[in-house]
Structure formats: structure tokens, C-alpha cells
XYZ file of C-alpha atoms in Angstrom:
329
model
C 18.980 -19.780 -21.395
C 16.569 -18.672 -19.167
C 14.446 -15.417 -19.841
C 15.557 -13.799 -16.506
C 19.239 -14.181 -17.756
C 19.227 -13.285 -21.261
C 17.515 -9.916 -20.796
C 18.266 -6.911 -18.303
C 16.447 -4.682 -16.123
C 16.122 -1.442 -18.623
C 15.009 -4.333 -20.853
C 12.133 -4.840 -18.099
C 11.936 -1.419 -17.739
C 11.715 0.069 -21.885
C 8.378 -2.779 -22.012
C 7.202 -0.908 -19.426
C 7.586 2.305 -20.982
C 6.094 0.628 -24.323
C 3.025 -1.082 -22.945
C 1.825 1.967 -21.168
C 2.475 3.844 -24.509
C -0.024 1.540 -25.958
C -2.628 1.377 -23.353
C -2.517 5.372 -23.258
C -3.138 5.179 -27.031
C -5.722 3.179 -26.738
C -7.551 5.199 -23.955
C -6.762 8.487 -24.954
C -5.807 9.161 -21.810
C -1.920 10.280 -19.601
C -0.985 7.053 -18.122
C 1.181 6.966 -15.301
C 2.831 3.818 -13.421
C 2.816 3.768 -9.870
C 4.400 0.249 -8.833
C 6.338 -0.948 -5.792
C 7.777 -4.142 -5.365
C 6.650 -5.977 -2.488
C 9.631 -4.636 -0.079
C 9.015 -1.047 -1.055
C 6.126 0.851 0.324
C 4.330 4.079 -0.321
C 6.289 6.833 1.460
C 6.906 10.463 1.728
C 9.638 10.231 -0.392
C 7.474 9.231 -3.379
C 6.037 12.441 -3.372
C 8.758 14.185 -3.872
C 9.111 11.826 -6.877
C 5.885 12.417 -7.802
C 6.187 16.194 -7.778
C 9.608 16.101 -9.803
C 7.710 13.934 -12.402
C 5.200 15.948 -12.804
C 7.176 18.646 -13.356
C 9.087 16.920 -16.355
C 6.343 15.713 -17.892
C 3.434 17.574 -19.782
C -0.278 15.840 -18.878
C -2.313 18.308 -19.970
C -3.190 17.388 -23.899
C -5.683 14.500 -23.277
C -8.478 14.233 -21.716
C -8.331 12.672 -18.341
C -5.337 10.844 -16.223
C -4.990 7.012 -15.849
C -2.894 6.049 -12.769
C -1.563 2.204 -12.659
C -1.104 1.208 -9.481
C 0.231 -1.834 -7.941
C 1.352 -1.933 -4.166
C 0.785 -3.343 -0.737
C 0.477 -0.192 1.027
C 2.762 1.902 3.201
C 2.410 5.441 5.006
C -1.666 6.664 4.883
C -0.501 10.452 5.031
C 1.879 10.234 1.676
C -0.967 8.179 -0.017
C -3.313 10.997 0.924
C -0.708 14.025 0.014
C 0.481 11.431 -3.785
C -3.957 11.570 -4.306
C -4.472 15.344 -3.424
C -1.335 15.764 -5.881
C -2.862 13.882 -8.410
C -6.495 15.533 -8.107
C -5.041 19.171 -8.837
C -3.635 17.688 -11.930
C -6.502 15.917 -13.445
C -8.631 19.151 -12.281
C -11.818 18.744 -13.908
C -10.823 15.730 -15.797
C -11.291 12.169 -15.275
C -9.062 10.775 -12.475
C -8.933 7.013 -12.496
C -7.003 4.353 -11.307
C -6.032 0.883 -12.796
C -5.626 -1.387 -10.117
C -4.082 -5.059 -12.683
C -3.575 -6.875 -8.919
C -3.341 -5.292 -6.028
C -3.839 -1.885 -4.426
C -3.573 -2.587 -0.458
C -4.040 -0.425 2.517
C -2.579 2.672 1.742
C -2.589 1.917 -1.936
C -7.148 1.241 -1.755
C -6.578 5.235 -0.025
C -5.156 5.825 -2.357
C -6.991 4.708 -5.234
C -9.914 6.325 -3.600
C -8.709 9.771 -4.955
C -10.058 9.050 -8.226
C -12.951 9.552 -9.992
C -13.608 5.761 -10.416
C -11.234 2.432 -9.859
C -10.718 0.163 -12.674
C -10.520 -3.300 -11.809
C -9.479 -6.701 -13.070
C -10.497 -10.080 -11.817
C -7.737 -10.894 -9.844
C -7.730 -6.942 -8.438
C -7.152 -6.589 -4.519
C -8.121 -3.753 -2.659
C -7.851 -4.020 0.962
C -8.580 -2.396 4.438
C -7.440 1.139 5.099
C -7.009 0.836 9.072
C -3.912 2.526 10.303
C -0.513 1.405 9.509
C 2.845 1.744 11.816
C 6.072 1.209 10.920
C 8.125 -1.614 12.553
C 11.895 -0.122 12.019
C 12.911 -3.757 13.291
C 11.352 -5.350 10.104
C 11.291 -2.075 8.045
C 7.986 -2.972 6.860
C 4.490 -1.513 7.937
C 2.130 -3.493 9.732
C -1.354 -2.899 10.988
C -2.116 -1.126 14.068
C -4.302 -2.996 15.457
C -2.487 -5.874 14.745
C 0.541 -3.996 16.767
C -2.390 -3.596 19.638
C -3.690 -6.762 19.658
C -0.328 -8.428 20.087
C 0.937 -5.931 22.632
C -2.731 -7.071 25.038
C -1.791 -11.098 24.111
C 1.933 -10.059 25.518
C 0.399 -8.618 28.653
C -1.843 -11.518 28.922
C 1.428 -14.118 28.964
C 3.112 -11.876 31.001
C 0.278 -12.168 33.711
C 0.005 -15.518 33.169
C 3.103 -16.546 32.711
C 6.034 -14.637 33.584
C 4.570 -12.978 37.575
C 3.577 -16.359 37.853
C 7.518 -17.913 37.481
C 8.116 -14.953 39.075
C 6.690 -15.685 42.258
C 7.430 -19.013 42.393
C 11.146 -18.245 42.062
C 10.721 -15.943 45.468
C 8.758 -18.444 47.004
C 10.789 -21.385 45.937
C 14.270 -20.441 46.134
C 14.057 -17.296 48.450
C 15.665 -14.671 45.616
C 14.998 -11.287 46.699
C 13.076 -9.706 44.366
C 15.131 -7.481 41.996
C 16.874 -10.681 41.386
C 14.221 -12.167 40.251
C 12.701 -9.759 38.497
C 16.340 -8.887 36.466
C 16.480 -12.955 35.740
C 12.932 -13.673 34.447
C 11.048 -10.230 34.187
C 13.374 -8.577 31.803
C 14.657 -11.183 29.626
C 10.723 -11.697 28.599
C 10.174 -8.042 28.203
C 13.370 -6.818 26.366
C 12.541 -9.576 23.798
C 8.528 -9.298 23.590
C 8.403 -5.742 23.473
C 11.783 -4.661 21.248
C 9.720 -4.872 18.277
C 6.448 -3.374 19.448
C 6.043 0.494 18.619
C 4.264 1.198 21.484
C 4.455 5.036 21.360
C 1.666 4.781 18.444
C -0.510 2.562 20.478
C -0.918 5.091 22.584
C -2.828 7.115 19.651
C -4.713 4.225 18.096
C -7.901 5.705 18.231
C -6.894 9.070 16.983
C -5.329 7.477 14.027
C -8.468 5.664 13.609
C -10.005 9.154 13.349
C -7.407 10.890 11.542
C -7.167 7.811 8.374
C -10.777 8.456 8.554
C -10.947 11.304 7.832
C -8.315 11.837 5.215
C -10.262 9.033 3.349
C -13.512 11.110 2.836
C -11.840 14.251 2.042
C -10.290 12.258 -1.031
C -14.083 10.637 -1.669
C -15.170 13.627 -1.549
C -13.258 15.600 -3.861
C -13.897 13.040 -6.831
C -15.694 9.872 -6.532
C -18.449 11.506 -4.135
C -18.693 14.765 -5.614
C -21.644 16.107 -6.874
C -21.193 17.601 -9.821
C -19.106 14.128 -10.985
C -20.433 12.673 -14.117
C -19.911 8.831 -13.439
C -18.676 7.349 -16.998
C -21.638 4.530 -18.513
C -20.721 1.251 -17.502
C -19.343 2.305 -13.620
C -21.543 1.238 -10.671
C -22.216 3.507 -7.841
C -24.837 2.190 -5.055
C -26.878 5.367 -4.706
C -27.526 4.978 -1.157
C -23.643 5.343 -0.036
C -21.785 8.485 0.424
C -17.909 9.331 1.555
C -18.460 9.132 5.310
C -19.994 5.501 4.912
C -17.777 4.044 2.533
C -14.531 4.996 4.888
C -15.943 4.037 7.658
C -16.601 0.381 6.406
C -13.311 0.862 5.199
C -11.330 1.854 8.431
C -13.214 0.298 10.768
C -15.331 -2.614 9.620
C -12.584 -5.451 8.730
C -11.365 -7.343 11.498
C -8.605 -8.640 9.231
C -6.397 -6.310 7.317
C -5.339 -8.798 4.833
C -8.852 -9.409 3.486
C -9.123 -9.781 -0.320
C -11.540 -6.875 -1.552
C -12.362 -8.141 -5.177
C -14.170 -6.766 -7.801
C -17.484 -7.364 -6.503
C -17.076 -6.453 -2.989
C -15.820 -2.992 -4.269
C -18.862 -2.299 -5.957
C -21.479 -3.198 -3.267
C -19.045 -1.203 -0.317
C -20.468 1.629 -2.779
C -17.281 2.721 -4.649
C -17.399 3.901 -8.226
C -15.834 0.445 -9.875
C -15.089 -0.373 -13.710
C -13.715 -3.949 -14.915
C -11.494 -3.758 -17.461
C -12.054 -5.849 -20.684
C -10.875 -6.729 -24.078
C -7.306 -5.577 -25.462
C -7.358 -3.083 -22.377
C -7.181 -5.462 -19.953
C -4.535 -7.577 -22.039
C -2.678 -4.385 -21.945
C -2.838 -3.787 -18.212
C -1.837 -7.709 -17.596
C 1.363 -6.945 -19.787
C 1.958 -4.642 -17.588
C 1.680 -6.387 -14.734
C 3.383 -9.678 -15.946
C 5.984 -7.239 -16.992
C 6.493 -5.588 -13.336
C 6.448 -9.276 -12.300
C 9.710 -10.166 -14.465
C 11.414 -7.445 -13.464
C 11.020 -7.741 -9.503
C 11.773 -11.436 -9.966
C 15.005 -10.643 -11.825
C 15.703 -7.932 -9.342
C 15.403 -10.539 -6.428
C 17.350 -13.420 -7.999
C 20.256 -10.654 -8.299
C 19.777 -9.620 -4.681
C 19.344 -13.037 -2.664
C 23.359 -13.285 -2.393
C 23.596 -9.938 -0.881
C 20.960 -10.289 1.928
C 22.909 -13.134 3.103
C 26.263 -10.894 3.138
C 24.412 -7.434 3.811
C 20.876 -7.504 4.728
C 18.005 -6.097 2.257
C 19.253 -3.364 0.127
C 17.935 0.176 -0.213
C 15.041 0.797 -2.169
C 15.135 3.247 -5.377
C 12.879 4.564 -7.644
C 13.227 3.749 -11.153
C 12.036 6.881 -12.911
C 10.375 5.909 -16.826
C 8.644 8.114 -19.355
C 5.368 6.652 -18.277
C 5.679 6.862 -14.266
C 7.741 5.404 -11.490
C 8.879 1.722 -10.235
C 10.255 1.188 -6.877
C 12.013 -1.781 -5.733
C 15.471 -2.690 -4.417
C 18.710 -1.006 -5.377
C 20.793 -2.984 -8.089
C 23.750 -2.130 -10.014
C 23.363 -1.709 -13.122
């Protein structure tokens, strides 16, 4: 009998709770779980969550907060309003962030809240260039992936479809709203149906305004001052807030790219690497996550053939929140 089949999700769920009850022993520090499966994404509604959390939970008897955080991004403004949340809380104390795999997009903005990010080897943090949301794919995708798609559509249309259309005219001696209604709108109901051109229109300002909301979180922890930076963190001297988003926002050409360990440190940001039984710990955790989002799928797979996805829920712990897709229990 296979593992996925002889345990169930609060199974999943209580070594969740457990590990994190170890790694916050060992630490001495409030750990909470932040981790989305890969079809749910950082949104507006997980502050709420957050908030209600909070407000259940005391996190005011040790010494600083430790925030594990796996995701591949989602909406820039909750990740911004989830980190200014989580920076009144910690106050004066030491905000950090365990990143075990991956903290993308929204989830490196994130991360940038704290006071330092604690990575592994196999740690991704990623671009922070704006995000839209494709309600075709209910997923969020870069914008300037969106942009640069919408000019290669414009390019085929030129090239392509006035091209067909003209020779139709010429050729067979349609008049034109003929033609156009046979080859001009097929080609654009089905190129542009998924493109959300509204928030093309604002590409630059979101530029701007993810920007922006990047160094305001730098600069409340990471970049302040009067931060002590813990031994063992590296911190290039030279960089400050307004550098380190911009490289961040602006510099990739690739939203995907892998930001590892390494990179992190020498874009300037205050980095740790985990070691020893603490990074066992946060591995558990992650292998642990892992099992439970691959038992959550193998459950689901039937139903997206009936139904489509599911909805996603949050699965609320003693230790933080999980999001993924809805199951029965």
C-alpha cells in the first residue's frame, strides 16, 4: 500500500503542525506557514486569513517571527498589505523568512518584508515585475509577458491576416465587411479573448507602482538603519532599497529566472543559508507540503475531467496556513 493511500490529509496536515513545533523550538522563535500549492496564489483573500490568524494566535512571547513560505506568486498588492501585516507584528523584533524552495514573484515581495531571507540550496526567488490575472486560465502571468504577446499578435495580424485580407478583395471581389467578418474576426476573437488588455494599457505605471511598494517594505526592515543584521547574514554595503527593487522589477528579461542563494546575496539582500538540523527541519517541511499537494491532486484529477479545477481553500493549522484545492474530507 502506497504512502499516499494509507494516510490522509489531516495526517499531512498534524506533521505539519509538528515539524514547525520543532523548528520553532529549536529557534526560539513564532513560526508561521505560509504555503500554496502550485494552483493557488497569493491573494487578497489571504489577508483576511492572515488577520483572523493573527488574531487567534498569541506571537508575542519569543523573540522574533519566522515566516515559511513556499509559493509561486500571485497579486503584488496582497503580498505587500500580508508583509506590512507581518512587520507591525514582529515590531522591533526579528522578521525573517524561510524560503525551503521557492518564493516567486509576489512571494520574493514578499519575502522582502523581512529583516533577512533564509535560504536553502535549492531556494528560488524570482523577479517581482508586475503580474495580471488571466480569468481564462485563472492563473497570473507576467505583464510583460501579456505585452509582449499582445505586439507579436499585432505583428501576425499585419503580416498575416490584412495580408489574406486583401487578397480575398482582390481575388474574389468580396466587399469588404465580408471579408473582414470571415478572416478579420475569427483571428481576433481567438488571439485576443485571453489577453487582458485593459492592464496593458497601465504597464508602465504598474512598473512604478510594484516599485515602489517593494522599497517601502526594504525599507521598513531589511534597509533600515537602525537594523542590527544577525552574524552570519551578508549585506553588500554599497546597495540600498531603491537599487535592489529596481534590479528586481526591472532588470530580468525573463520572469521565470531561478534567483538562488548566491544571486540573492550579491543583488544586495540580507541572505542566511540554513544548516544543520534546521535545515533538515525546514526540508520536512517541505517534503511534507509536497505529500500532501500530491495526495490532494491524485484525489482531484477525476474531477477536473467531470468539473474543471476545484476551488481553492485555506487549510488553517496551529502553526500557519496551507492553501490548495478544495477536497472533501
Amino acid at each position: 500500500m502506497s504512502e499516499s493511500t494509507s494516510r490522509g490529509p489531516l495526517d499531512y496536515l498534524s506533521e505539519l503542525d509538528n515539524i514547525s513545533s520543532e523548528l520553532e523550538n529549536k529557534r526560539g522563535k513564532h513560526i508561521i506557514l505560509m504555503i500554496f500549492h502550485d494552483d493557488a496564489f497569493i491573494t487578497r483573500d489571504v489577508v483576511d486569513d492572515l488577520e483572523f490568524f493573527l488574531e487567534e494566535h498569541d506571537l508575542s512571547s519569543k523573540e522574533g517571527i519566522d515566516v515559511i513560505l513556499h509559493t509561486l506568486g500571485g497579486d503584488a498588492d496582497a503580498a505587500y498589505h500580508i508583509g506590512i501585516l507581518l512587520q507591525k507584528l514582529a515590531g522591533e523584533r526579528t522578521l525573517s523568512f524561510i524560503v525551503p524552495r521557492m518564493a516567486k514573484s509576489a512571494g520574493t515581495l514578499l519575502a522582502c518584508s523581512g529583516d533577512k531571507i533564509i535560504m536553502t540550496p535549492i531556494s528560488e526567488l524570482g523577479p517581482v515585475d508586475p503580474q495580471v490575472y488571466v480569468e481564462s486560465t485563472r492563473t497570473w502571468v507576467s505583464a510583460k509577458v501579456v505585452r509582449d504577446s499582445f505586439g507579436q499578435t499585432l505583428e501576425i495580424f499585419r503580416d498575416r491576416v490584412i495580408k489574406d485580407l486583401l487578397r480575398e478583395i482582390a481575388g474574389k471581389g468580396y466587399e469588404i465587411s465580408e471579408a473582414v467578418n470571415s478572416i478579420v474576426k475569427p483571428f481576433a476573437e481567438a488571439a485576443l479573448s485571453g489577453i487582458p488588455i485593459t492592464e496593458l494599457g497601465h504597464y508602465d505605471s504598474l512598473i512604478n507602482h510594484v516599485r515602489k511598494l517593494l522599497v517601502e517594505l526594504l525599507s521598513n526592515k531589511m534597509f533600515k538603519q537602525s537594523s542590527i543584521k544577525p552574524e552570519g547574514s551578508v549585506m553588500q554595503q554599497s546597495s540600498d532599497a531603491d537599487s535592489v527593487a529596481y534590479t528586481l522589477v526591472s532588470e530580468y528579461s525573463y520572469h521565470g529566472k531561478v534567483i538562488h542563494l548566491d544571486e540573492a546575496k550579491k543583488l544586495g539582500l540580507c541572505i542566511e543559508e540554513l544548516s544543520g538540523e534546521e535545515r533538515k527541519l525546514a526540508f520536512d517541511l517541505y517534503k511534507t507540503a509536497r505529500k500532501f499537494f500530491k495526495f490532494v491532486d491524485e484525489l482531484i484529477i477525476p474531477m477536473k475531467a467531470l468539473i474543471g479545477s476545484p476551488p481553492i481553500t485555506v487549510y488553517p493549522l496551529k502553526h500557519g496556513l496551507v492553501y490548495g484545492p478544495k477536497i472533501e474530507e
